[in-house]
Every structure is written in structure tokens, then in C-alpha cells.
PDB file of C-alpha atoms in Angstrom:
ATOM      1  CA  GLY A  10      15.453-129.092  22.307  1.00  0.00           C
ATOM      2  CA  ASP A  11      18.897-127.762  21.509  1.00  0.00           C
ATOM      3  CA  SER A  12      20.830-126.432  24.475  1.00  0.00           C
ATOM      4  CA  VAL A  13      24.201-125.501  25.868  1.00  0.00           C
ATOM      5  CA  THR A  14      25.258-126.191  29.448  1.00  0.00           C
ATOM      6  CA  GLN A  15      28.295-124.651  31.073  1.00  0.00           C
ATOM      7  CA  MET A  16      29.724-124.755  34.535  1.00  0.00           C
ATOM      8  CA  GLU A  17      28.477-122.264  37.052  1.00  0.00           C
ATOM      9  CA  GLY A  18      30.654-119.538  38.398  1.00  0.00           C
ATOM     10  CA  PRO A  19      32.134-117.551  39.742  1.00  0.00           C
ATOM     11  CA  VAL A  20      35.491-119.141  39.189  1.00  0.00           C
ATOM     12  CA  THR A  21      38.204-117.396  41.207  1.00  0.00           C
ATOM     13  CA  LEU A  22      41.827-117.971  40.288  1.00  0.00           C
ATOM     14  CA  SER A  23      45.219-116.532  41.035  1.00  0.00           C
ATOM     15  CA  GLU A  24      47.243-115.003  38.265  1.00  0.00           C
ATOM     16  CA  GLU A  25      49.168-117.598  36.197  1.00  0.00           C
ATOM     17  CA  ALA A  26      46.803-120.406  37.242  1.00  0.00           C
ATOM     18  CA  PHE A  27      45.278-122.849  34.762  1.00  0.00           C
ATOM     19  CA  LEU A  28      41.701-122.164  33.715  1.00  0.00           C
ATOM     20  CA  THR A  29      39.117-124.662  32.505  1.00  0.00           C
ATOM     21  CA  ILE A  30      35.466-123.868  31.856  1.00  0.00           C
ATOM     22  CA  ASN A  31      33.342-126.857  30.954  1.00  0.00           C
ATOM     23  CA  CYS A  32      30.742-126.672  28.208  1.00  0.00           C
ATOM     24  CA  THR A  33      28.519-129.402  26.793  1.00  0.00           C
ATOM     25  CA  TYR A  34      25.954-129.145  24.032  1.00  0.00           C
ATOM     26  CA  THR A  35      23.097-131.167  22.624  1.00  0.00           C
ATOM     27  CA  ALA A  36      24.205-133.002  19.520  1.00  0.00           C
ATOM     28  CA  THR A  37      21.307-132.235  17.186  1.00  0.00           C
ATOM     29  CA  GLY A  38      22.511-131.427  13.704  1.00  0.00           C
ATOM     30  CA  TYR A  39      26.283-131.081  14.183  1.00  0.00           C
ATOM     31  CA  PRO A  40      26.370-127.466  15.275  1.00  0.00           C
ATOM     32  CA  SER A  41      29.174-124.945  15.091  1.00  0.00           C
ATOM     33  CA  LEU A  42      30.480-123.972  18.523  1.00  0.00           C
ATOM     34  CA  PHE A  43      31.764-120.713  19.926  1.00  0.00           C
ATOM     35  CA  TRP A  44      33.196-119.088  23.002  1.00  0.00           C
ATOM     36  CA  TYR A  45      32.368-115.440  23.573  1.00  0.00           C
ATOM     37  CA  VAL A  46      33.792-113.156  26.268  1.00  0.00           C
ATOM     38  CA  GLN A  47      32.029-110.218  27.891  1.00  0.00           C
ATOM     39  CA  TYR A  48      34.001-107.621  29.818  1.00  0.00           C
ATOM     40  CA  PRO A  49      32.135-105.476  32.356  1.00  0.00           C
ATOM     41  CA  GLY A  50      29.767-103.031  30.725  1.00  0.00           C
ATOM     42  CA  GLU A  51      30.564-104.183  27.212  1.00  0.00           C
ATOM     43  CA  GLY A  52      29.084-106.351  24.489  1.00  0.00           C
ATOM     44  CA  LEU A  53      30.235-109.829  23.577  1.00  0.00           C
ATOM     45  CA  GLN A  54      33.421-110.491  21.691  1.00  0.00           C
ATOM     46  CA  LEU A  55      34.006-113.670  19.753  1.00  0.00           C
ATOM     47  CA  LEU A  56      36.934-115.450  21.384  1.00  0.00           C
ATOM     48  CA  LEU A  57      37.184-118.611  19.294  1.00  0.00           C
ATOM     49  CA  LYS A  58      35.142-121.051  17.265  1.00  0.00           C
ATOM     50  CA  ALA A  59      35.089-124.592  15.870  1.00  0.00           C
ATOM     51  CA  THR A  60      32.872-125.795  13.054  1.00  0.00           C
ATOM     52  CA  LYS A  61      33.362-129.561  13.005  1.00  0.00           C
ATOM     53  CA  ALA A  62      34.454-132.489  15.138  1.00  0.00           C
ATOM     54  CA  ASP A  63      38.081-132.429  16.328  1.00  0.00           C
ATOM     55  CA  ASP A  64      38.542-128.806  15.278  1.00  0.00           C
ATOM     56  CA  LYS A  65      40.526-126.765  17.780  1.00  0.00           C
ATOM     57  CA  GLY A  66      39.770-123.094  18.122  1.00  0.00           C
ATOM     58  CA  SER A  67      42.424-120.873  19.655  1.00  0.00           C
ATOM     59  CA  ASN A  68      42.942-117.186  20.363  1.00  0.00           C
ATOM     60  CA  LYS A  69      44.825-115.082  22.925  1.00  0.00           C
ATOM     61  CA  GLY A  70      46.129-118.192  24.685  1.00  0.00           C
ATOM     62  CA  PHE A  71      42.663-119.749  24.988  1.00  0.00           C
ATOM     63  CA  GLU A  72      41.863-123.082  23.353  1.00  0.00           C
ATOM     64  CA  ALA A  73      38.824-125.305  22.949  1.00  0.00           C
ATOM     65  CA  THR A  74      38.420-128.576  21.045  1.00  0.00           C
ATOM     66  CA  TYR A  75      35.156-129.759  19.474  1.00  0.00           C
ATOM     67  CA  ARG A  76      34.646-133.222  20.974  1.00  0.00           C
ATOM     68  CA  LYS A  77      31.819-135.020  19.231  1.00  0.00           C
ATOM     69  CA  GLU A  78      32.133-138.192  21.310  1.00  0.00           C
ATOM     70  CA  THR A  79      31.569-136.297  24.562  1.00  0.00           C
ATOM     71  CA  THR A  80      29.541-133.412  23.044  1.00  0.00           C
ATOM     72  CA  SER A  81      31.876-130.982  24.760  1.00  0.00           C
ATOM     73  CA  PHE A  82      33.740-127.772  23.968  1.00  0.00           C
ATOM     74  CA  HIS A  83      35.684-126.960  27.118  1.00  0.00           C
ATOM     75  CA  LEU A  84      37.629-123.701  27.259  1.00  0.00           C
ATOM     76  CA  GLU A  85      41.192-123.759  28.604  1.00  0.00           C
ATOM     77  CA  LYS A  86      44.015-121.327  29.206  1.00  0.00           C
ATOM     78  CA  GLY A  87      47.333-122.315  30.643  1.00  0.00           C
ATOM     79  CA  SER A  88      48.211-119.114  32.515  1.00  0.00           C
ATOM     80  CA  VAL A  89      45.537-116.528  33.218  1.00  0.00           C
ATOM     81  CA  GLN A  90      46.075-112.829  33.747  1.00  0.00           C
ATOM     82  CA  VAL A  91      44.065-110.294  35.724  1.00  0.00           C
ATOM     83  CA  SER A  92      42.886-108.899  32.398  1.00  0.00           C
ATOM     84  CA  ASP A  93      41.135-112.220  31.666  1.00  0.00           C
ATOM     85  CA  SER A  94      38.559-111.430  34.347  1.00  0.00           C
ATOM     86  CA  ALA A  95      35.252-111.466  32.482  1.00  0.00           C
ATOM     87  CA  VAL A  96      32.165-113.545  31.820  1.00  0.00           C
ATOM     88  CA  TYR A  97      32.640-116.343  29.300  1.00  0.00           C
ATOM     89  CA  PHE A  98      29.766-117.729  27.236  1.00  0.00           C
ATOM     90  CA  CYS A  99      29.698-120.981  25.330  1.00  0.00           C
ATOM     91  CA  ALA A 100      27.325-120.962  22.359  1.00  0.00           C
ATOM     92  CA  ARG A 101      26.142-123.129  19.482  1.00  0.00           C
ATOM     93  CA  ILE A 102      24.560-122.473  16.128  1.00  0.00           C
ATOM     94  CA  LYS A 103      22.994-124.890  13.690  1.00  0.00           C
ATOM     95  CA  LYS A 104      25.259-126.310  11.014  1.00  0.00           C
ATOM     96  CA  SER A 105      24.005-124.029   8.262  1.00  0.00           C
ATOM     97  CA  GLY A 106      25.399-121.214  10.345  1.00  0.00           C
ATOM     98  CA  TRP A 107      22.660-118.670  10.026  1.00  0.00           C
ATOM     99  CA  GLY A 108      20.167-118.118  12.728  1.00  0.00           C
ATOM    100  CA  LYS A 109      20.108-117.802  16.445  1.00  0.00           C
ATOM    101  CA  LEU A 110      23.016-118.391  18.708  1.00  0.00           C
ATOM    102  CA  GLN A 111      22.085-120.471  21.738  1.00  0.00           C
ATOM    103  CA  PHE A 112      24.107-119.492  24.760  1.00  0.00           C
ATOM    104  CA  GLY A 113      25.029-121.169  27.969  1.00  0.00           C
ATOM    105  CA  ALA A 114      24.336-119.277  31.173  1.00  0.00           C
ATOM    106  CA  GLY A 115      27.807-117.768  31.288  1.00  0.00           C
ATOM    107  CA  THR A 116      30.675-118.317  33.703  1.00  0.00           C
ATOM    108  CA  GLN A 117      32.198-115.413  35.572  1.00  0.00           C
ATOM    109  CA  VAL A 118      35.957-115.665  35.961  1.00  0.00           C
ATOM    110  CA  VAL A 119      37.789-113.550  38.523  1.00  0.00           C
ATOM    111  CA  VAL A 120      41.578-113.517  38.414  1.00  0.00           C
ATOM    112  CA  THR A 121      43.363-112.046  41.414  1.00  0.00           C
ATOM    113  CA  PRO A 122      46.942-110.728  41.437  1.00  0.00           C
TER     114      PRO A 122
ATOM    115  CA  ASN B 158      35.674-100.445   9.752  1.00  0.00           C
ATOM    116  CA  ALA B 159      33.224 -99.407  12.413  1.00  0.00           C
ATOM    117  CA  GLY B 160      31.709-102.159  14.469  1.00  0.00           C
ATOM    118  CA  VAL B 161      28.075-102.714  15.315  1.00  0.00           C
ATOM    119  CA  MET B 162      26.603 -99.508  16.676  1.00  0.00           C
ATOM    120  CA  GLN B 163      23.768 -99.329  19.146  1.00  0.00           C
ATOM    121  CA  ASN B 164      22.035 -96.333  20.584  1.00  0.00           C
ATOM    122  CA  PRO B 165      21.229 -95.194  23.037  1.00  0.00           C
ATOM    123  CA  ARG B 166      23.656 -96.953  25.352  1.00  0.00           C
ATOM    124  CA  HIS B 167      21.428 -96.283  28.324  1.00  0.00           C
ATOM    125  CA  LEU B 168      17.705 -95.672  28.247  1.00  0.00           C
ATOM    126  CA  VAL B 169      15.397 -94.924  31.143  1.00  0.00           C
ATOM    127  CA  ARG B 170      11.651 -95.203  30.666  1.00  0.00           C
ATOM    128  CA  ARG B 171       8.702 -95.027  33.010  1.00  0.00           C
ATOM    129  CA  ARG B 172       6.188 -97.820  33.043  1.00  0.00           C
ATOM    130  CA  GLY B 173       3.790 -97.494  30.141  1.00  0.00           C
ATOM    131  CA  GLN B 174       6.150 -95.554  27.884  1.00  0.00           C
ATOM    132  CA  GLU B 175       7.656 -96.775  24.632  1.00  0.00           C
ATOM    133  CA  ALA B 176      11.285 -97.744  24.169  1.00  0.00           C
ATOM    134  CA  ARG B 177      13.036 -97.639  20.795  1.00  0.00           C
ATOM    135  CA  LEU B 178      16.414 -99.274  20.470  1.00  0.00           C
ATOM    136  CA  ARG B 179      18.520 -98.782  17.368  1.00  0.00           C
ATOM    137  CA  CYS B 180      21.152-100.961  15.802  1.00  0.00           C
ATOM    138  CA  SER B 181      23.391-100.168  12.851  1.00  0.00           C
ATOM    139  CA  PRO B 182      25.101-103.335  11.612  1.00  0.00           C
ATOM    140  CA  MET B 183      28.672-103.496  10.463  1.00  0.00           C
ATOM    141  CA  LYS B 184      29.244-102.228   6.957  1.00  0.00           C
ATOM    142  CA  GLY B 185      28.337-104.862   4.424  1.00  0.00           C
ATOM    143  CA  HIS B 186      26.343-106.974   6.893  1.00  0.00           C
ATOM    144  CA  SER B 187      22.788-107.794   5.898  1.00  0.00           C
ATOM    145  CA  HIS B 188      21.738-110.014   8.814  1.00  0.00           C
ATOM    146  CA  VAL B 189      20.770-108.584  12.193  1.00  0.00           C
ATOM    147  CA  TYR B 190      19.966-110.390  15.439  1.00  0.00           C
ATOM    148  CA  TRP B 191      18.597-109.091  18.725  1.00  0.00           C
ATOM    149  CA  TYR B 192      19.303-110.730  22.084  1.00  0.00           C
ATOM    150  CA  ARG B 193      18.204-109.861  25.600  1.00  0.00           C
ATOM    151  CA  GLN B 194      20.240-110.303  28.752  1.00  0.00           C
ATOM    152  CA  LEU B 195      18.198-110.178  31.911  1.00  0.00           C
ATOM    153  CA  PRO B 196      20.000-109.505  35.207  1.00  0.00           C
ATOM    154  CA  GLU B 197      22.029-112.504  36.357  1.00  0.00           C
ATOM    155  CA  GLU B 198      21.024-114.482  33.261  1.00  0.00           C
ATOM    156  CA  GLY B 199      22.565-115.430  29.963  1.00  0.00           C
ATOM    157  CA  LEU B 200      21.651-114.075  26.579  1.00  0.00           C
ATOM    158  CA  LYS B 201      18.389-115.122  25.013  1.00  0.00           C
ATOM    159  CA  PHE B 202      17.647-114.856  21.317  1.00  0.00           C
ATOM    160  CA  MET B 203      14.772-112.604  20.368  1.00  0.00           C
ATOM    161  CA  VAL B 204      14.625-112.078  16.614  1.00  0.00           C
ATOM    162  CA  TYR B 205      16.621-112.524  13.400  1.00  0.00           C
ATOM    163  CA  LEU B 206      16.105-110.155  10.501  1.00  0.00           C
ATOM    164  CA  GLN B 207      17.392-109.591   7.023  1.00  0.00           C
ATOM    165  CA  LYS B 208      16.720-106.437   5.088  1.00  0.00           C
ATOM    166  CA  GLU B 209      12.954-105.859   5.114  1.00  0.00           C
ATOM    167  CA  ASN B 210      12.268-109.402   6.336  1.00  0.00           C
ATOM    168  CA  ILE B 211      11.803-111.096   9.687  1.00  0.00           C
ATOM    169  CA  ILE B 212      13.382-114.530   9.388  1.00  0.00           C
ATOM    170  CA  ASP B 213      12.892-115.902  12.902  1.00  0.00           C
ATOM    171  CA  GLU B 214      10.998-114.214  15.712  1.00  0.00           C
ATOM    172  CA  SER B 215      10.595-117.276  17.896  1.00  0.00           C
ATOM    173  CA  GLY B 216      12.183-115.512  20.883  1.00  0.00           C
ATOM    174  CA  MET B 217      10.055-112.381  20.804  1.00  0.00           C
ATOM    175  CA  PRO B 218       7.361-111.938  23.437  1.00  0.00           C
ATOM    176  CA  LYS B 219       3.983-112.152  21.756  1.00  0.00           C
ATOM    177  CA  GLU B 220       2.838-108.726  22.854  1.00  0.00           C
ATOM    178  CA  ARG B 221       4.367-105.237  23.000  1.00  0.00           C
ATOM    179  CA  PHE B 222       7.598-106.170  21.195  1.00  0.00           C
ATOM    180  CA  SER B 223       8.309-105.616  17.521  1.00  0.00           C
ATOM    181  CA  ALA B 224      11.386-105.357  15.312  1.00  0.00           C
ATOM    182  CA  GLU B 225      12.182-104.110  11.855  1.00  0.00           C
ATOM    183  CA  PHE B 226      15.172-103.786   9.567  1.00  0.00           C
ATOM    184  CA  PRO B 227      14.213-101.435   6.753  1.00  0.00           C
ATOM    185  CA  LYS B 228      15.885-101.172   3.395  1.00  0.00           C
ATOM    186  CA  GLU B 229      17.525 -97.958   4.533  1.00  0.00           C
ATOM    187  CA  GLY B 230      18.544 -97.127   8.069  1.00  0.00           C
ATOM    188  CA  PRO B 231      19.137 -99.032  11.270  1.00  0.00           C
ATOM    189  CA  SER B 232      17.275-101.944  12.723  1.00  0.00           C
ATOM    190  CA  ILE B 233      14.780-100.927  15.394  1.00  0.00           C
ATOM    191  CA  LEU B 234      13.589-102.937  18.372  1.00  0.00           C
ATOM    192  CA  ARG B 235      10.439-101.377  19.741  1.00  0.00           C
ATOM    193  CA  ILE B 236       8.893-102.085  23.110  1.00  0.00           C
ATOM    194  CA  GLN B 237       5.498-100.590  23.761  1.00  0.00           C
ATOM    195  CA  GLN B 238       4.049 -99.956  27.203  1.00  0.00           C
ATOM    196  CA  VAL B 239       7.191-101.007  29.005  1.00  0.00           C
ATOM    197  CA  VAL B 240       7.009-102.803  32.340  1.00  0.00           C
ATOM    198  CA  ARG B 241       9.641-103.278  35.035  1.00  0.00           C
ATOM    199  CA  GLY B 242      10.346-106.795  33.795  1.00  0.00           C
ATOM    200  CA  ASP B 243      11.603-105.341  30.496  1.00  0.00           C
ATOM    201  CA  SER B 244      14.624-103.881  32.297  1.00  0.00           C
ATOM    202  CA  ALA B 245      17.590-105.634  30.722  1.00  0.00           C
ATOM    203  CA  ALA B 246      20.522-105.220  28.389  1.00  0.00           C
ATOM    204  CA  TYR B 247      19.541-105.568  24.743  1.00  0.00           C
ATOM    205  CA  PHE B 248      22.280-106.596  22.354  1.00  0.00           C
ATOM    206  CA  CYS B 249      22.288-106.435  18.624  1.00  0.00           C
ATOM    207  CA  ALA B 250      24.554-108.569  16.459  1.00  0.00           C
ATOM    208  CA  SER B 251      25.190-108.632  12.735  1.00  0.00           C
ATOM    209  CA  SER B 252      26.665-111.110  10.282  1.00  0.00           C
ATOM    210  CA  PRO B 253      27.662-110.821   6.625  1.00  0.00           C
ATOM    211  CA  GLY B 254      25.123-113.263   5.274  1.00  0.00           C
ATOM    212  CA  THR B 255      27.200-114.026   2.198  1.00  0.00           C
ATOM    213  CA  SER B 256      28.866-117.300   1.377  1.00  0.00           C
ATOM    214  CA  GLY B 257      32.146-118.204   3.006  1.00  0.00           C
ATOM    215  CA  ASP B 258      33.505-119.760   6.143  1.00  0.00           C
ATOM    216  CA  ASN B 259      32.968-116.698   8.295  1.00  0.00           C
ATOM    217  CA  SER B 260      29.730-115.554   6.764  1.00  0.00           C
ATOM    218  CA  TYR B 261      27.672-116.556   9.753  1.00  0.00           C
ATOM    219  CA  GLU B 262      29.895-115.135  12.520  1.00  0.00           C
ATOM    220  CA  GLN B 263      27.937-112.723  14.633  1.00  0.00           C
ATOM    221  CA  TYR B 264      29.527-109.501  15.807  1.00  0.00           C
ATOM    222  CA  PHE B 265      27.942-107.819  18.784  1.00  0.00           C
ATOM    223  CA  GLY B 266      27.287-104.215  19.609  1.00  0.00           C
ATOM    224  CA  PRO B 267      27.876-102.687  23.049  1.00  0.00           C
ATOM    225  CA  GLY B 268      24.247-103.054  24.032  1.00  0.00           C
ATOM    226  CA  THR B 269      21.478-100.787  25.235  1.00  0.00           C
ATOM    227  CA  ARG B 270      20.744-100.963  28.914  1.00  0.00           C
ATOM    228  CA  LEU B 271      17.068-100.315  29.459  1.00  0.00           C
ATOM    229  CA  THR B 272      15.846 -99.358  32.903  1.00  0.00           C
ATOM    230  CA  VAL B 273      12.122 -99.133  33.541  1.00  0.00           C
ATOM    231  CA  THR B 274      11.149 -97.107  36.595  1.00  0.00           C
TER     232      THR B 274
END
């Protein structure tokens, strides 16, 4: 069935380091892809999205490109801050857009000063 | 524009009691989704509702769990005869449901953290 797989955490980085979180998805039906971020004790916030192949989503210095050939949607940020410490979830939804989000397991990111 | 509201934020129930979780979607949103986050796990879909209709309940446990989204008022997730394994964070999300590029984007509430003692 449809699924999303992302790298396990925790990922521990120093401030200003480069961050990559890998995410791959099953290719059934050309889904839309998302990254959500969850800060401690809070709900999920949509970070960025991409709806078709080669789309690049970007927000707050984060970027991810919808790669159909590798079925991937890796999240990157060039210079992380302590405030980026959170859990990051990759997710997919079927092309029509309505219905359940399918989430990866989440990757905890810890940025130290 | 207020975001998705959930209450209570924290709920403690003893085994065998009922839990009622409420979700008020964003203004103008007609689609509601419930997800559950068990400790140390990701979010799992439970149910998708539109006003007065359950569209997809494929993630709902077969027993003790029910959900509704009435014509007026918030969406309710109801858990009867709670057990310790129901302890989790329950998140509600809403989306506009109208046509347009962003019509399907889901906006999440802060969650209700249920503890069963």
C-alpha cells in the first residue's frame, strides 16, 4: 500500500550546520507531498509542499524538491538555528488532494548552540 | 482568523470512562480529519468527515470509537470505555474543501492529550 519512509532520528547538529532529512514515498497515483513541523507540545504546522514532479517547495529557509525518478522529497536547510529544533514529518496525499494524509514516522532534530 | 481549536487540551480518564474530544475547524472549512499520535510514533489517520457525513473511517478502531461532525457545532471524537492503550495525543485538522490549489491543505489544531489511568 501507499507509504512514506523517512530517516530515523534523532539528528543532532550544531548551529549553522547543513540539515538534510531523507524522505521517500510510494509512487501510486502521483501524490502531493508535504513537510510538517511539530514543536514540543504543539500541533503540526505545514512547512512546505509540492504537488507535482520537479516542484520545489520552500519556506523559512527550508527546501524540498519533488523527485519522481527517485520517489523522494528530501528536506534541506543550509544553516540551522536552535529554534529549528523540532520533529519533522514527511507526508503524502493522493492526487485529488482530499482525504487522509499519510505520514512518515517523524525525525527529531536537535540543534545545539 | 482563528485556527483550528481543540478542547480540552489535556484530558485524564480512568479506565472504563468515556472521553469526548472536540474540534472546531477553521472558519469556512467544511472538512475535518482526526489523527492519533501514540507515544514515540508518528501520526496515524483515523477518520475524515464532512458536515453530517463520514467520508473515510478506515483508520478508526472497530469498537469503542466514533466520530461525528454535525451541521452545527464542533466535530466530536468519542471513545467509550477507555483503556490504557488509548493514551495518546489526538489531533484534529481541517481543510477548506472548495476548489483551488490550496483547498486540500490541512491545518492542525494543538491536540488533545488523553491520559488513561
